[in-house]
Short mmCIF file of C-alpha atoms in Angstrom, two decimals:
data_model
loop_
_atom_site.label_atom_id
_atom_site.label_comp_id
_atom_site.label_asym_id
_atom_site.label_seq_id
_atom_site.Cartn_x
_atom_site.Cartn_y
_atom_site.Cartn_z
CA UNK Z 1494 -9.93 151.02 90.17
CA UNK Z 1495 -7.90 147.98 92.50
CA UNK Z 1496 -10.08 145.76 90.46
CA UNK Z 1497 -9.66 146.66 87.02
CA UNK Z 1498 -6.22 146.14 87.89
CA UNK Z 1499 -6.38 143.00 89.79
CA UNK Z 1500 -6.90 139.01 87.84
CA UNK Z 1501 -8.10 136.48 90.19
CA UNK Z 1502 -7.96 132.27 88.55
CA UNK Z 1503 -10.56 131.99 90.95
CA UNK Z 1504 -12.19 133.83 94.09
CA UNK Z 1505 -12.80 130.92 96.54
CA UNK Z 1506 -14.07 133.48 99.43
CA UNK Z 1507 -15.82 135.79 98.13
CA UNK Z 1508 -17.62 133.01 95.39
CA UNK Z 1509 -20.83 132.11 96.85
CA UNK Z 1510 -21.73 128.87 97.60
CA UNK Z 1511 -23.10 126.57 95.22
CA UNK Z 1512 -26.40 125.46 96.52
CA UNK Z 1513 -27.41 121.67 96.71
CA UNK Z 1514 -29.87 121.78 93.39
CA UNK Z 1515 -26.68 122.89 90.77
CA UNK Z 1516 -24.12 120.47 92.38
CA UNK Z 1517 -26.63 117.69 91.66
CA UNK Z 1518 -26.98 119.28 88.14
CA UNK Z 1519 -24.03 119.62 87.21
CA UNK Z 1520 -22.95 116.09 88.61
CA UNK Z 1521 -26.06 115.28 86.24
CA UNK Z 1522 -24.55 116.82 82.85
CA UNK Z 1523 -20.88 115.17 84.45
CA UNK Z 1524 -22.82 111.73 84.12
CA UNK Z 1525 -24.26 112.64 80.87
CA UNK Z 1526 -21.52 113.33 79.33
CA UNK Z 1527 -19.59 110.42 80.87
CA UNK Z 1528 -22.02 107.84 79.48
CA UNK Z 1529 -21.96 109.82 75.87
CA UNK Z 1530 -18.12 108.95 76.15
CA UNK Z 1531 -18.67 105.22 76.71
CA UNK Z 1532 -16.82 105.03 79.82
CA UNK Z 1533 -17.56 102.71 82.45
CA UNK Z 1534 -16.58 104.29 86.14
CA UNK Z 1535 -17.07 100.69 87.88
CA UNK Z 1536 -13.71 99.04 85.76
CA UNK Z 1537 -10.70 100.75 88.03
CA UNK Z 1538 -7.49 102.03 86.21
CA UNK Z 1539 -4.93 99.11 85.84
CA UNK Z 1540 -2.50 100.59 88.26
CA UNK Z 1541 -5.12 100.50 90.67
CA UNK Z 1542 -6.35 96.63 90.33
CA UNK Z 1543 -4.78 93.86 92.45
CA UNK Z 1544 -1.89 92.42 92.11
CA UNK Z 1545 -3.53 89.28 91.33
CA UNK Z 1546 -5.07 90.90 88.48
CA UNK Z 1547 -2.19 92.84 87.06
CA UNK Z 1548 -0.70 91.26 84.11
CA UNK Z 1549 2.85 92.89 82.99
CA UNK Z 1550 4.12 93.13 79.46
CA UNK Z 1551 7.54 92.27 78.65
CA UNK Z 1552 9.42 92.86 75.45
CA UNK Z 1553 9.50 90.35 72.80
CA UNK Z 1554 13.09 89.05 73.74
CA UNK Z 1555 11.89 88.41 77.72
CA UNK Z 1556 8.93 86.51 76.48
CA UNK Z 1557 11.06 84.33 74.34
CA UNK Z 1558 13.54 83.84 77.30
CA UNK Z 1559 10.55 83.50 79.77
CA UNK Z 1560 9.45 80.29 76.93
CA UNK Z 1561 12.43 79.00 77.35
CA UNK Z 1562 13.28 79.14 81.30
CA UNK Z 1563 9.06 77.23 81.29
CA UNK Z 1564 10.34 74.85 78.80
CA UNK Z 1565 13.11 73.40 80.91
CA UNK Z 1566 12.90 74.62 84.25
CA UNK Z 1567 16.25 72.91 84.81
CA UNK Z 1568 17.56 75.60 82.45
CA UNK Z 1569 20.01 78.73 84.14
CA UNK Z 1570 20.72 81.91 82.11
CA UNK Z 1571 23.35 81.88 80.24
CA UNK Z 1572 24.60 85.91 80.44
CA UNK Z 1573 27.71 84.78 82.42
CA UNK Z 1574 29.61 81.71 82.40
CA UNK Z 1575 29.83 80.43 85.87
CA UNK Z 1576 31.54 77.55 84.82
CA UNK Z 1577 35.15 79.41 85.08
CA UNK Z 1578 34.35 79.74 89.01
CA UNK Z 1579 33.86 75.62 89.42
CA UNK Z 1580 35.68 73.86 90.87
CA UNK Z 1581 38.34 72.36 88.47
CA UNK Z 1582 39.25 68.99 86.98
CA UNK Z 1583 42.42 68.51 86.36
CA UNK Z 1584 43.33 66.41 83.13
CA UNK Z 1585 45.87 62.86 83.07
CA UNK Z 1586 49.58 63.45 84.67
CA UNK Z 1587 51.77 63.85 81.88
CA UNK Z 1588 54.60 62.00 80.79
CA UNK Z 1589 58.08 62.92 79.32
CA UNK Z 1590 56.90 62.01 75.92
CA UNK Z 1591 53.26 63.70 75.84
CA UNK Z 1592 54.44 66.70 74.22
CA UNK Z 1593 55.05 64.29 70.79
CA UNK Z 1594 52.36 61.90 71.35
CA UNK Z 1595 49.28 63.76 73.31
CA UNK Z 1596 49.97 67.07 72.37
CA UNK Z 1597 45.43 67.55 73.43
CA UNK Z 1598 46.49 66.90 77.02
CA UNK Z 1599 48.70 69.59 77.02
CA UNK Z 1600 46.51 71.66 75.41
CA UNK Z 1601 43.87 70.63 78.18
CA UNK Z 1602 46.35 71.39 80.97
CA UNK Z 1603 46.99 75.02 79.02
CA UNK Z 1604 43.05 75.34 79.17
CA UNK Z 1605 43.26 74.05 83.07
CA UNK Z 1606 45.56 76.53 84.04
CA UNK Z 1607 44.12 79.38 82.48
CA UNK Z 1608 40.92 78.62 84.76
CA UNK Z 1609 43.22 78.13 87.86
CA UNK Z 1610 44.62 81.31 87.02
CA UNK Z 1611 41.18 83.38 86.98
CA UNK Z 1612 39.99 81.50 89.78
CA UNK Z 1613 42.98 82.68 91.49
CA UNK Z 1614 42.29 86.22 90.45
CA UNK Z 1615 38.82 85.72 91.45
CA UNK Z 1616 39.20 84.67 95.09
CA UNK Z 1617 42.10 87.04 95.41
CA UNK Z 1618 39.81 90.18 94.20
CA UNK Z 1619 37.12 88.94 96.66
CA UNK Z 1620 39.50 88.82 99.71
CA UNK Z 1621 40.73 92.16 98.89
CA UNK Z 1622 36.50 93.52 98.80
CA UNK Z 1623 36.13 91.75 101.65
CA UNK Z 1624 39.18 92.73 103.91
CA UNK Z 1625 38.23 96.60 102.84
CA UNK Z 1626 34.53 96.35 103.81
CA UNK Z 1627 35.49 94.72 107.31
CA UNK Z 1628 38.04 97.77 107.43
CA UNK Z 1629 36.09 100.43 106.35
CA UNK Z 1630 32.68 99.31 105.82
CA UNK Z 1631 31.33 100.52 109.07
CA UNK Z 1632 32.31 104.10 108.83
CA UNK Z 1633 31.09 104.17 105.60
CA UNK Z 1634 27.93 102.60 106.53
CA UNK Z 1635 27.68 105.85 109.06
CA UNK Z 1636 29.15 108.20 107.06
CA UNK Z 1637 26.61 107.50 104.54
CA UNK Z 1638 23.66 107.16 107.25
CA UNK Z 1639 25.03 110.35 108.37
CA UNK Z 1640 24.93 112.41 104.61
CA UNK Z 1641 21.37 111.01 104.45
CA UNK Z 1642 20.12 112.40 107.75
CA UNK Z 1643 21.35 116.17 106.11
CA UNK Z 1644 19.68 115.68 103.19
CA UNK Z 1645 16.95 114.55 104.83
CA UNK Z 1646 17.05 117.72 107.14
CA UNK Z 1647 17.38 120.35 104.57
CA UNK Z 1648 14.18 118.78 102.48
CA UNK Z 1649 12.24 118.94 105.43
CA UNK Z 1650 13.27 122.38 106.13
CA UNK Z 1651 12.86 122.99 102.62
CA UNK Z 1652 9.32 121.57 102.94
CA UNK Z 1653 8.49 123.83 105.89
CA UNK Z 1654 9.60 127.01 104.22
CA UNK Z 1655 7.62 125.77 101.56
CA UNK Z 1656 4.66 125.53 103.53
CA UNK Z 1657 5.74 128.89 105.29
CA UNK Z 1658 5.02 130.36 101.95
CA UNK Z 1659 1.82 128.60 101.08
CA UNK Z 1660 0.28 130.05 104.23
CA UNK Z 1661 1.53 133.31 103.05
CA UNK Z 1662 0.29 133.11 100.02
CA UNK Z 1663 -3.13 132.21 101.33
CA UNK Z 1664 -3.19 134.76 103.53
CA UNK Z 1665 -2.32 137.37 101.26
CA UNK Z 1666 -4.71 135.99 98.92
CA UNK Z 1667 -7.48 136.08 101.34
CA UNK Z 1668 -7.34 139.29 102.16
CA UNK Z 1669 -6.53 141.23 98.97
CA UNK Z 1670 -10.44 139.03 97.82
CA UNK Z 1671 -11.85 139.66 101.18
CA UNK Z 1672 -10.85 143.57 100.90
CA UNK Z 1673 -12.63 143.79 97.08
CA UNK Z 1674 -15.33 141.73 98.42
CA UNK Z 1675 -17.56 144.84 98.30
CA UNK Z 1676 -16.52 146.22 95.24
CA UNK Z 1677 -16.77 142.58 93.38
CA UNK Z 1678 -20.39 142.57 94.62
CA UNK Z 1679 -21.52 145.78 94.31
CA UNK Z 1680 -19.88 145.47 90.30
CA UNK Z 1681 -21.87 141.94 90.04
CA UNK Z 1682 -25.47 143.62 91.29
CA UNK Z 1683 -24.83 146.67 88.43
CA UNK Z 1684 -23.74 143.45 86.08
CA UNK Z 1685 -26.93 142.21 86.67
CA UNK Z 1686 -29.29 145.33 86.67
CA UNK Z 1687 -27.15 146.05 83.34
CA UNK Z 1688 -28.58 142.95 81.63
CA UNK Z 1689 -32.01 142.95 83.48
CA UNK Z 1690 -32.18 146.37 81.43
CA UNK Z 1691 -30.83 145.18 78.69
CA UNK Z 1692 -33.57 142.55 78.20
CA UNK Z 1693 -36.23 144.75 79.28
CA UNK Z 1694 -35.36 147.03 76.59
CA UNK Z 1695 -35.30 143.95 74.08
CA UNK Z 1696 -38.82 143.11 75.38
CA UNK Z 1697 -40.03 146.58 75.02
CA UNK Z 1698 -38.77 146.79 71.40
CA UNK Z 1699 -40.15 143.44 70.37
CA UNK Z 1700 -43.41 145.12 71.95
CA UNK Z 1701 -43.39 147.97 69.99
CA UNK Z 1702 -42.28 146.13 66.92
CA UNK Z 1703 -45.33 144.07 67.54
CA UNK Z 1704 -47.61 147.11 67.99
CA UNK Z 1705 -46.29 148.70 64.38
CA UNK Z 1706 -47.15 145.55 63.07
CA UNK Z 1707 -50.56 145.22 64.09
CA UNK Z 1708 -51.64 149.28 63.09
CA UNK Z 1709 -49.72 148.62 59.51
CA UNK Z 1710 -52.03 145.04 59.23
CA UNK Z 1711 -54.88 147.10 60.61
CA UNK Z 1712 -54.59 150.07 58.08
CA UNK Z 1713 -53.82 147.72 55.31
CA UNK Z 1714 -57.47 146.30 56.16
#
């Protein structure tokens, strides 16, 4: 009773081959039902066409910036004010008596400073990124390098145990079809006598039914 027991998705050794006359029919009824669908096999899938023939699609917003960056080429995005980074202009010398009469040009040496001031900031932050990568950006660089090369270890020793397994599993599941191989064959030949009986008895009763017919026509004569 092993088999009764046993539930196999599919028996790929024990199967028997399919011969060259069903492959071509049932790549005929694939075809048939392929056309039925409307689909034409000789367009490829998108992802698969050139790059020459891809055409992306953007949101609504990146179209209307991509209109406007074709419009005036001479255009620059405007997500972060680069102007604060310029260099800077600065306004007319003052004089003892500008804060009563030109009280803008202080106000534009306010604005001036403010800009020195971040620029300041700026280059001072970038010196600081800088001085710390030339410090410490070549261990890093092989530090990281370094983590990589174990990850990269323990997934391909991850991928050979997995492996490992597969060819375990194949094994195993070659054998436990090759040992039923008999018993799956000798069940499919009583499968088949079963239902050559079976319509031999249908034919015999359709016989006999025919044969009651005929006397019951016969006597009715």
């Amino acid at each position: 009773m092993p088999l009764i027991n046993e539930s196999y998705d599919s028996l790929p050794y024990v199967d028997t081959q399919v011969d060259e006359a069903g492959l071509a029919a049932a790549r005929a009824a694939i075809d048939a039902d392929i056309r039925t669908a409307g689909v034409n096999t000789a367009d490829l899938h998108p992802a698969l066409l050139p790059a020459a023939q891809y055409a992306p699609r953007f949101s609504d917003f990146v179209e209307r910036e991509h209109a406007r960056l074709d419009g005036n080429p001479a255009s620059k995005l405007s997500g972060i004010d680069l102007t604060r980074y310029e260099d800077l202009e600065a306004p007319e010398n003052t004089t003892p008596t500008s804060d009563e009469h030109r009280p803008e040009l202080l106000a534009q040496w306010n604005r001036a400073l403010k800009q020195a001031y971040t620029s300041a900031e700026f280059v001072q932050a970038r010196l600081t990124q800088l001085g710390l990568l030339e410090k410490f950006g070549k261990n890093a660089w092989l530090v990281g390098n370094a983590q990589l090369e174990d990850v990269l270890r323990g997934v391909e020793a991850e991928l050979a145990d997995v492996r490992k397994q597969r060819e375990e599993v194949e094994a195993l599941r070659r054998a436990q079809q090759e040992s039923v191989h008999g018993e799956i064959k000798t069940l499919e030949e009583t499968w088949k006598k079963g239902v050559g009986r079976v319509l031999e008895t249908e034919v015999a009763a359709e016989g006999l039914k025919q044969q009651i017919l005929e006397r019951r026509r016969a006597g009715a004569v």
